[in-house]
């Protein structure tokens, strides 16, 4: 079949556009890129989706843990401005030292992660989303470690908290998945609204739909009318408007499911799909990401467990979980998937 000259030019032009849009996994080790490329090719344009954790998985370091001391150092978040419901135990002050809110957060984590995970999302209450977006962008633009202090026993330790550093490899993977018709979602144990300010802002490169960021949700309040809502409620009702929400005040009152530990699995069922499983789940923390990593990947479709190996301790833990869960699956006569289709990278491999 011969094409007319002008049609040939159009066809060639479209081909060049397609090539221009084809993202390559250049910031990935060859073996891992090959596995991801094969999975994407097998599952492209079939209504599939992928789910990523955010902190230490989609970028290096932690947004809330750096934004808290960043805003505290500016005098924006203080004990005096902290919502009374968040003053859960006495501050550890001495004659020489006043405890930082960052240190207070660390001590709440020593009580239990189930205490500090919600607290470090709730602590940003009292600001509008527009105000918080400005501080997030300022933190990201600075790129500088944020000085703070915490207690090691009774000793005060000076500490620098790194702000998020975009993983170029993950930006490539997000975009390649979407180019191939695989929807991408974020499932974060951090504040949904704060993570949305990075993941859904095109300048950071992820290019996610704002609706596809799922995380710790607190009620949003209209200061003029007192009306309460959440992005999750709006999205479910088909009435979400990211820009209109910027004037709303972030409150400390929590919405569920809470998106950490088993709550990540629950949120996939609640907000994405009850039966269709993702073809990729990415995480870095055994306790928080383990449930969705082991229970939600569609291994039958060649789905991938993507692990960012940032700590030897966590790698040992996830290896132990693979063996334990594979044995449990076999004992129950279930398909053994827990130890299959793992792609593992170190943070420096994808930076």
Short mmCIF file of N, CA and C in Angstrom, two decimals, residues 86-235:
data_model
loop_
_atom_site.label_atom_id
_atom_site.label_comp_id
_atom_site.label_asym_id
_atom_site.label_seq_id
_atom_site.Cartn_x
_atom_site.Cartn_y
_atom_site.Cartn_z
N UNK A 86 -3.23 18.20 69.81
CA UNK A 86 -1.97 17.57 69.42
C UNK A 86 -0.92 17.63 70.52
N UNK A 87 -1.26 18.25 71.64
CA UNK A 87 -0.34 18.27 72.79
C UNK A 87 -0.62 17.03 73.64
N UNK A 88 0.00 15.93 73.23
CA UNK A 88 -0.35 14.62 73.77
C UNK A 88 0.41 14.25 75.03
N UNK A 89 1.58 14.84 75.24
CA UNK A 89 2.37 14.57 76.43
C UNK A 89 3.21 15.80 76.74
N UNK A 90 3.78 15.89 77.92
CA UNK A 90 4.56 17.09 78.27
C UNK A 90 5.80 17.24 77.38
N UNK A 91 6.18 18.47 77.13
CA UNK A 91 7.43 18.73 76.43
C UNK A 91 8.60 18.45 77.38
N UNK A 92 9.71 18.05 76.78
CA UNK A 92 10.89 17.68 77.56
C UNK A 92 11.87 18.86 77.58
N UNK A 93 11.58 19.81 78.43
CA UNK A 93 12.42 21.01 78.54
C UNK A 93 13.39 20.89 79.71
N UNK A 94 14.50 21.59 79.58
CA UNK A 94 15.45 21.71 80.69
C UNK A 94 15.76 23.19 80.88
N UNK A 95 16.55 23.50 81.87
CA UNK A 95 16.94 24.89 82.11
C UNK A 95 17.73 25.44 80.94
N UNK A 96 18.43 24.55 80.22
CA UNK A 96 19.29 24.99 79.12
C UNK A 96 18.67 24.80 77.74
N UNK A 97 17.61 24.00 77.65
CA UNK A 97 17.12 23.63 76.31
C UNK A 97 15.59 23.54 76.27
N UNK A 98 15.03 24.16 75.22
CA UNK A 98 13.60 24.05 74.95
C UNK A 98 13.40 23.04 73.82
N UNK A 99 12.60 22.02 74.07
CA UNK A 99 12.44 20.95 73.09
C UNK A 99 11.79 21.45 71.80
N UNK A 100 12.30 21.01 70.67
CA UNK A 100 11.72 21.37 69.38
C UNK A 100 10.50 20.49 69.10
N UNK A 101 9.64 20.96 68.22
CA UNK A 101 8.49 20.15 67.79
C UNK A 101 8.96 18.92 67.02
N UNK A 102 10.08 19.05 66.32
CA UNK A 102 10.65 17.89 65.62
C UNK A 102 11.04 16.82 66.63
N UNK A 103 11.66 17.22 67.72
CA UNK A 103 12.03 16.29 68.79
C UNK A 103 10.79 15.67 69.42
N UNK A 104 9.76 16.48 69.61
CA UNK A 104 8.49 16.01 70.17
C UNK A 104 7.90 14.92 69.27
N UNK A 105 7.95 15.15 67.96
CA UNK A 105 7.50 14.16 66.98
C UNK A 105 8.29 12.86 67.12
N UNK A 106 9.60 12.96 67.22
CA UNK A 106 10.44 11.76 67.39
C UNK A 106 10.05 10.99 68.64
N UNK A 107 9.77 11.71 69.73
CA UNK A 107 9.39 11.02 70.97
C UNK A 107 8.02 10.38 70.87
N UNK A 108 7.13 10.96 70.07
CA UNK A 108 5.84 10.32 69.82
C UNK A 108 6.04 9.02 69.03
N UNK A 109 7.01 9.02 68.12
CA UNK A 109 7.33 7.79 67.38
C UNK A 109 7.86 6.70 68.31
N UNK A 110 8.55 7.12 69.37
CA UNK A 110 9.05 6.15 70.35
C UNK A 110 7.89 5.50 71.11
N UNK A 111 6.79 6.22 71.25
CA UNK A 111 5.59 5.63 71.85
C UNK A 111 5.04 4.57 70.90
N UNK A 112 4.79 4.98 69.66
CA UNK A 112 4.32 4.05 68.62
C UNK A 112 4.18 4.81 67.31
N UNK A 113 4.48 4.14 66.20
CA UNK A 113 4.29 4.78 64.89
C UNK A 113 2.84 5.19 64.69
N UNK A 114 1.91 4.48 65.31
CA UNK A 114 0.50 4.79 65.15
C UNK A 114 0.14 6.12 65.81
N UNK A 115 1.05 6.64 66.64
CA UNK A 115 0.85 7.96 67.25
C UNK A 115 1.48 9.04 66.39
N UNK A 116 2.73 8.82 65.97
CA UNK A 116 3.44 9.90 65.28
C UNK A 116 3.07 10.01 63.80
N UNK A 117 2.65 8.91 63.15
CA UNK A 117 2.26 9.00 61.74
C UNK A 117 1.12 10.02 61.54
N UNK A 118 0.02 9.90 62.29
CA UNK A 118 -1.02 10.92 62.11
C UNK A 118 -0.59 12.30 62.59
N UNK A 119 0.16 12.36 63.70
CA UNK A 119 0.52 13.64 64.30
C UNK A 119 1.29 14.52 63.33
N UNK A 120 2.23 13.93 62.59
CA UNK A 120 3.08 14.74 61.71
C UNK A 120 2.34 15.18 60.44
N UNK A 121 1.14 14.66 60.23
CA UNK A 121 0.26 15.22 59.20
C UNK A 121 -0.66 16.28 59.81
N UNK A 122 -1.13 16.03 61.03
CA UNK A 122 -2.04 16.95 61.70
C UNK A 122 -1.36 18.26 62.11
N UNK A 123 -0.05 18.22 62.33
CA UNK A 123 0.67 19.37 62.87
C UNK A 123 0.62 20.59 61.96
N UNK A 124 0.30 20.39 60.68
CA UNK A 124 0.26 21.51 59.72
C UNK A 124 -1.11 22.18 59.69
N UNK A 125 -1.99 21.83 60.63
CA UNK A 125 -3.32 22.43 60.67
C UNK A 125 -3.25 23.91 61.03
N UNK A 126 -4.29 24.63 60.60
CA UNK A 126 -4.37 26.07 60.89
C UNK A 126 -3.97 26.95 59.73
N UNK A 127 -3.37 26.36 58.70
CA UNK A 127 -2.97 27.11 57.51
C UNK A 127 -3.92 26.78 56.36
N UNK A 128 -4.02 27.70 55.41
CA UNK A 128 -4.75 27.37 54.19
C UNK A 128 -3.84 26.52 53.29
N UNK A 129 -4.45 25.81 52.36
CA UNK A 129 -3.66 25.01 51.42
C UNK A 129 -2.75 25.91 50.58
N UNK A 130 -3.23 27.11 50.26
CA UNK A 130 -2.41 28.04 49.49
C UNK A 130 -1.15 28.41 50.27
N UNK A 131 -1.30 28.68 51.56
CA UNK A 131 -0.14 29.02 52.39
C UNK A 131 0.84 27.85 52.46
N UNK A 132 0.31 26.66 52.67
CA UNK A 132 1.17 25.47 52.77
C UNK A 132 1.89 25.19 51.46
N UNK A 133 1.19 25.41 50.34
CA UNK A 133 1.83 25.20 49.03
C UNK A 133 3.04 26.13 48.88
N UNK A 134 2.92 27.36 49.34
CA UNK A 134 4.04 28.30 49.27
C UNK A 134 5.23 27.81 50.07
N UNK A 135 4.98 27.27 51.26
CA UNK A 135 6.09 26.78 52.09
C UNK A 135 6.70 25.51 51.52
N UNK A 136 5.88 24.64 50.95
CA UNK A 136 6.41 23.43 50.31
C UNK A 136 7.33 23.80 49.15
N UNK A 137 6.88 24.71 48.31
CA UNK A 137 7.70 25.14 47.17
C UNK A 137 8.99 25.81 47.62
N UNK A 138 8.91 26.59 48.69
CA UNK A 138 10.10 27.26 49.22
C UNK A 138 11.11 26.23 49.75
N UNK A 139 10.61 25.23 50.46
CA UNK A 139 11.47 24.16 50.96
C UNK A 139 12.13 23.41 49.81
N UNK A 140 11.34 23.04 48.80
CA UNK A 140 11.86 22.28 47.66
C UNK A 140 12.89 23.10 46.90
N UNK A 141 12.64 24.39 46.76
CA UNK A 141 13.56 25.26 46.00
C UNK A 141 14.88 25.45 46.75
N UNK A 142 14.83 25.45 48.07
CA UNK A 142 16.06 25.67 48.84
C UNK A 142 17.03 24.51 48.67
N UNK A 143 16.50 23.31 48.70
CA UNK A 143 17.34 22.13 48.57
C UNK A 143 18.36 21.95 49.68
N UNK A 144 18.24 22.76 50.72
CA UNK A 144 19.26 22.75 51.79
C UNK A 144 18.76 21.96 53.01
N UNK A 145 19.66 21.25 53.68
CA UNK A 145 19.28 20.58 54.92
C UNK A 145 18.74 21.58 55.94
N UNK A 146 17.74 21.14 56.70
CA UNK A 146 17.08 22.01 57.68
C UNK A 146 17.60 21.66 59.07
N UNK A 147 18.20 22.63 59.79
CA UNK A 147 18.74 22.33 61.12
C UNK A 147 17.64 22.20 62.17
N UNK A 148 17.82 21.24 63.07
CA UNK A 148 16.89 21.06 64.18
C UNK A 148 17.60 20.29 65.28
N UNK A 149 16.86 19.92 66.32
CA UNK A 149 17.42 19.13 67.42
C UNK A 149 16.43 18.04 67.82
N UNK A 150 16.97 16.98 68.43
CA UNK A 150 16.12 15.95 69.03
C UNK A 150 16.87 15.33 70.21
N UNK A 151 16.15 14.55 71.00
CA UNK A 151 16.76 13.89 72.15
C UNK A 151 17.18 12.47 71.81
N UNK A 152 18.40 12.12 72.20
CA UNK A 152 18.85 10.73 72.22
C UNK A 152 19.02 10.39 73.69
N UNK A 153 17.99 9.77 74.27
CA UNK A 153 17.95 9.63 75.73
C UNK A 153 17.75 11.00 76.34
N UNK A 154 18.70 11.45 77.15
CA UNK A 154 18.62 12.79 77.73
C UNK A 154 19.60 13.75 77.07
N UNK A 155 20.26 13.28 76.03
CA UNK A 155 21.24 14.11 75.33
C UNK A 155 20.59 14.82 74.15
N UNK A 156 20.83 16.12 74.03
CA UNK A 156 20.31 16.88 72.89
C UNK A 156 21.27 16.71 71.70
N UNK A 157 20.70 16.31 70.57
CA UNK A 157 21.49 16.07 69.36
C UNK A 157 21.14 17.13 68.32
N UNK A 158 22.14 17.79 67.77
CA UNK A 158 21.92 18.69 66.63
C UNK A 158 21.82 17.85 65.37
N UNK A 159 20.86 18.19 64.51
CA UNK A 159 20.55 17.32 63.36
C UNK A 159 20.14 18.17 62.17
N UNK A 160 20.51 17.72 60.98
CA UNK A 160 20.07 18.36 59.74
C UNK A 160 19.14 17.42 58.99
N UNK A 161 17.96 17.91 58.65
CA UNK A 161 16.97 17.10 57.94
C UNK A 161 16.98 17.48 56.47
N UNK A 162 17.22 16.51 55.61
CA UNK A 162 17.24 16.78 54.18
C UNK A 162 15.84 16.94 53.62
N UNK A 163 15.61 17.95 52.78
CA UNK A 163 14.33 18.07 52.08
C UNK A 163 14.25 17.04 50.96
N UNK A 164 13.07 16.80 50.41
CA UNK A 164 12.95 15.82 49.32
C UNK A 164 13.87 16.13 48.14
N UNK A 165 14.44 15.08 47.59
CA UNK A 165 15.28 15.17 46.40
C UNK A 165 14.69 14.23 45.36
N UNK A 166 14.23 14.79 44.26
CA UNK A 166 13.49 14.03 43.26
C UNK A 166 14.33 12.87 42.72
N UNK A 167 13.73 11.67 42.71
CA UNK A 167 14.36 10.53 42.04
C UNK A 167 14.08 10.64 40.54
N UNK A 168 15.09 10.96 39.76
CA UNK A 168 14.92 11.09 38.31
C UNK A 168 14.38 9.79 37.72
N UNK A 169 14.87 8.67 38.22
CA UNK A 169 14.40 7.37 37.72
C UNK A 169 12.92 7.17 37.94
N UNK A 170 12.40 7.60 39.08
CA UNK A 170 10.97 7.44 39.33
C UNK A 170 10.14 8.39 38.48
N UNK A 171 10.63 9.59 38.24
CA UNK A 171 9.94 10.50 37.32
C UNK A 171 9.83 9.85 35.95
N UNK A 172 10.91 9.23 35.50
CA UNK A 172 10.88 8.51 34.21
C UNK A 172 9.85 7.39 34.24
N UNK A 173 9.85 6.62 35.32
CA UNK A 173 8.94 5.48 35.40
C UNK A 173 7.48 5.92 35.47
N UNK A 174 7.17 6.93 36.27
CA UNK A 174 5.80 7.46 36.32
C UNK A 174 5.33 7.81 34.90
N UNK A 175 6.15 8.58 34.20
CA UNK A 175 5.74 9.08 32.89
C UNK A 175 5.66 7.97 31.85
N UNK A 176 6.58 7.01 31.93
CA UNK A 176 6.54 5.89 30.98
C UNK A 176 5.29 5.04 31.20
N UNK A 177 4.94 4.79 32.44
CA UNK A 177 3.72 4.04 32.73
C UNK A 177 2.50 4.76 32.15
N UNK A 178 2.40 6.05 32.39
CA UNK A 178 1.24 6.81 31.91
C UNK A 178 1.20 6.88 30.39
N UNK A 179 2.36 7.02 29.76
CA UNK A 179 2.42 7.03 28.29
C UNK A 179 1.91 5.72 27.70
N UNK A 180 2.01 4.65 28.47
CA UNK A 180 1.59 3.33 28.02
C UNK A 180 0.22 2.94 28.58
N UNK A 181 -0.55 3.94 28.97
CA UNK A 181 -1.93 3.70 29.38
C UNK A 181 -2.07 3.01 30.72
N UNK A 182 -1.03 3.07 31.56
CA UNK A 182 -1.10 2.51 32.90
C UNK A 182 -1.24 3.67 33.89
N UNK A 183 -2.39 3.75 34.52
CA UNK A 183 -2.68 4.85 35.45
C UNK A 183 -1.75 4.77 36.66
N UNK A 184 -1.27 5.90 37.12
CA UNK A 184 -0.36 5.93 38.27
C UNK A 184 -1.04 6.62 39.45
N UNK A 185 -0.97 5.96 40.60
CA UNK A 185 -1.48 6.51 41.86
C UNK A 185 -0.35 6.59 42.88
N UNK A 186 -0.44 7.56 43.77
CA UNK A 186 0.42 7.62 44.95
C UNK A 186 -0.39 7.19 46.16
N UNK A 187 0.19 6.33 46.98
CA UNK A 187 -0.43 5.92 48.24
C UNK A 187 0.57 6.23 49.35
N UNK A 188 0.37 7.35 50.00
CA UNK A 188 1.37 7.87 50.94
C UNK A 188 0.88 7.87 52.38
N UNK A 189 1.80 7.60 53.30
CA UNK A 189 1.50 7.71 54.73
C UNK A 189 1.66 9.15 55.22
N UNK A 190 1.99 10.05 54.30
CA UNK A 190 2.09 11.48 54.62
C UNK A 190 0.77 12.18 54.25
N UNK A 191 0.70 13.44 54.58
CA UNK A 191 -0.49 14.23 54.26
C UNK A 191 -0.77 14.22 52.76
N UNK A 192 -1.98 13.83 52.41
CA UNK A 192 -2.38 13.81 51.00
C UNK A 192 -2.22 15.19 50.37
N UNK A 193 -2.65 16.22 51.08
CA UNK A 193 -2.60 17.57 50.50
C UNK A 193 -1.16 18.03 50.28
N UNK A 194 -0.28 17.75 51.23
CA UNK A 194 1.12 18.18 51.07
C UNK A 194 1.80 17.43 49.93
N UNK A 195 1.59 16.13 49.85
CA UNK A 195 2.21 15.34 48.77
C UNK A 195 1.65 15.75 47.42
N UNK A 196 0.37 16.09 47.38
CA UNK A 196 -0.24 16.56 46.13
C UNK A 196 0.48 17.81 45.61
N UNK A 197 0.96 18.63 46.52
CA UNK A 197 1.64 19.88 46.14
C UNK A 197 2.94 19.63 45.39
N UNK A 198 3.48 18.42 45.51
CA UNK A 198 4.68 18.04 44.76
C UNK A 198 4.31 17.13 43.58
N UNK A 199 3.60 16.06 43.87
CA UNK A 199 3.36 15.03 42.84
C UNK A 199 2.47 15.51 41.70
N UNK A 200 1.57 16.47 41.98
CA UNK A 200 0.66 16.94 40.94
C UNK A 200 1.06 18.28 40.34
N UNK A 201 2.19 18.83 40.78
CA UNK A 201 2.69 20.09 40.21
C UNK A 201 3.64 19.75 39.07
N UNK A 202 3.30 20.12 37.82
CA UNK A 202 4.14 19.73 36.67
C UNK A 202 5.60 20.11 36.79
N UNK A 203 5.92 21.16 37.56
CA UNK A 203 7.33 21.58 37.63
C UNK A 203 8.22 20.55 38.30
N UNK A 204 7.61 19.61 39.05
CA UNK A 204 8.42 18.57 39.68
C UNK A 204 8.53 17.32 38.82
N UNK A 205 7.79 17.27 37.72
CA UNK A 205 8.02 16.25 36.71
C UNK A 205 7.20 14.98 36.78
N UNK A 206 6.51 14.74 37.90
CA UNK A 206 5.76 13.49 38.02
C UNK A 206 4.51 13.48 37.14
N UNK A 207 3.91 14.66 37.00
CA UNK A 207 2.76 14.85 36.11
C UNK A 207 1.54 14.01 36.50
N UNK A 208 1.36 13.79 37.79
CA UNK A 208 0.21 13.02 38.24
C UNK A 208 -1.06 13.86 38.26
N UNK A 209 -2.19 13.20 38.02
CA UNK A 209 -3.48 13.85 38.24
C UNK A 209 -3.62 14.11 39.75
N UNK A 210 -4.07 15.29 40.14
CA UNK A 210 -4.21 15.55 41.58
C UNK A 210 -5.14 14.56 42.28
N UNK A 211 -6.13 14.06 41.53
CA UNK A 211 -7.07 13.09 42.10
C UNK A 211 -6.41 11.77 42.46
N UNK A 212 -5.24 11.50 41.85
CA UNK A 212 -4.59 10.20 42.02
C UNK A 212 -3.61 10.15 43.18
N UNK A 213 -3.56 11.22 43.96
CA UNK A 213 -2.73 11.19 45.17
C UNK A 213 -3.64 10.86 46.35
N UNK A 214 -3.33 9.76 47.02
CA UNK A 214 -4.13 9.28 48.15
C UNK A 214 -3.22 9.23 49.37
N UNK A 215 -3.65 9.87 50.45
CA UNK A 215 -2.80 9.90 51.64
C UNK A 215 -3.58 10.23 52.89
N UNK A 216 -2.86 10.60 53.92
CA UNK A 216 -3.50 10.96 55.19
C UNK A 216 -4.33 12.22 54.95
N UNK A 217 -5.61 12.09 55.22
CA UNK A 217 -6.56 13.15 54.91
C UNK A 217 -7.12 13.75 56.19
N UNK A 218 -7.16 15.07 56.23
CA UNK A 218 -7.83 15.76 57.33
C UNK A 218 -8.93 16.64 56.74
N UNK A 219 -9.91 16.96 57.58
CA UNK A 219 -10.99 17.82 57.11
C UNK A 219 -10.45 19.19 56.68
N UNK A 220 -11.04 19.71 55.62
CA UNK A 220 -10.75 21.06 55.15
C UNK A 220 -11.94 21.95 55.47
N UNK A 221 -11.67 23.17 55.93
CA UNK A 221 -12.75 24.06 56.37
C UNK A 221 -12.77 25.34 55.57
N UNK A 222 -13.96 25.71 55.12
CA UNK A 222 -14.16 27.02 54.49
C UNK A 222 -14.28 28.05 55.61
N UNK A 223 -13.33 28.98 55.67
CA UNK A 223 -13.31 29.94 56.77
C UNK A 223 -14.50 30.89 56.75
N UNK A 224 -15.10 31.10 55.59
CA UNK A 224 -16.24 32.03 55.48
C UNK A 224 -17.54 31.37 55.92
N UNK A 225 -17.75 30.13 55.48
CA UNK A 225 -19.04 29.47 55.73
C UNK A 225 -18.98 28.43 56.84
N UNK A 226 -17.76 27.99 57.17
CA UNK A 226 -17.62 26.91 58.15
C UNK A 226 -17.84 25.53 57.56
N UNK A 227 -18.14 25.47 56.27
CA UNK A 227 -18.40 24.18 55.62
C UNK A 227 -17.16 23.29 55.67
N UNK A 228 -17.38 21.99 55.92
CA UNK A 228 -16.30 21.01 56.00
C UNK A 228 -16.33 20.06 54.81
N UNK A 229 -15.15 19.66 54.36
CA UNK A 229 -15.07 18.71 53.26
C UNK A 229 -13.68 18.08 53.28
N UNK A 230 -13.42 17.18 52.36
CA UNK A 230 -12.07 16.67 52.09
C UNK A 230 -11.95 16.45 50.59
N UNK A 231 -10.73 16.43 50.10
CA UNK A 231 -10.52 16.12 48.69
C UNK A 231 -11.07 14.74 48.37
N UNK A 232 -10.88 13.78 49.29
CA UNK A 232 -11.38 12.41 49.06
C UNK A 232 -12.89 12.41 48.86
N UNK A 233 -13.61 13.15 49.69
CA UNK A 233 -15.07 13.24 49.58
C UNK A 233 -15.45 13.87 48.25
N UNK A 234 -14.77 14.96 47.90
CA UNK A 234 -15.07 15.66 46.64
C UNK A 234 -14.80 14.76 45.43
N UNK A 235 -13.68 14.06 45.45
CA UNK A 235 -13.32 13.20 44.32
C UNK A 235 -14.35 12.08 44.16
#
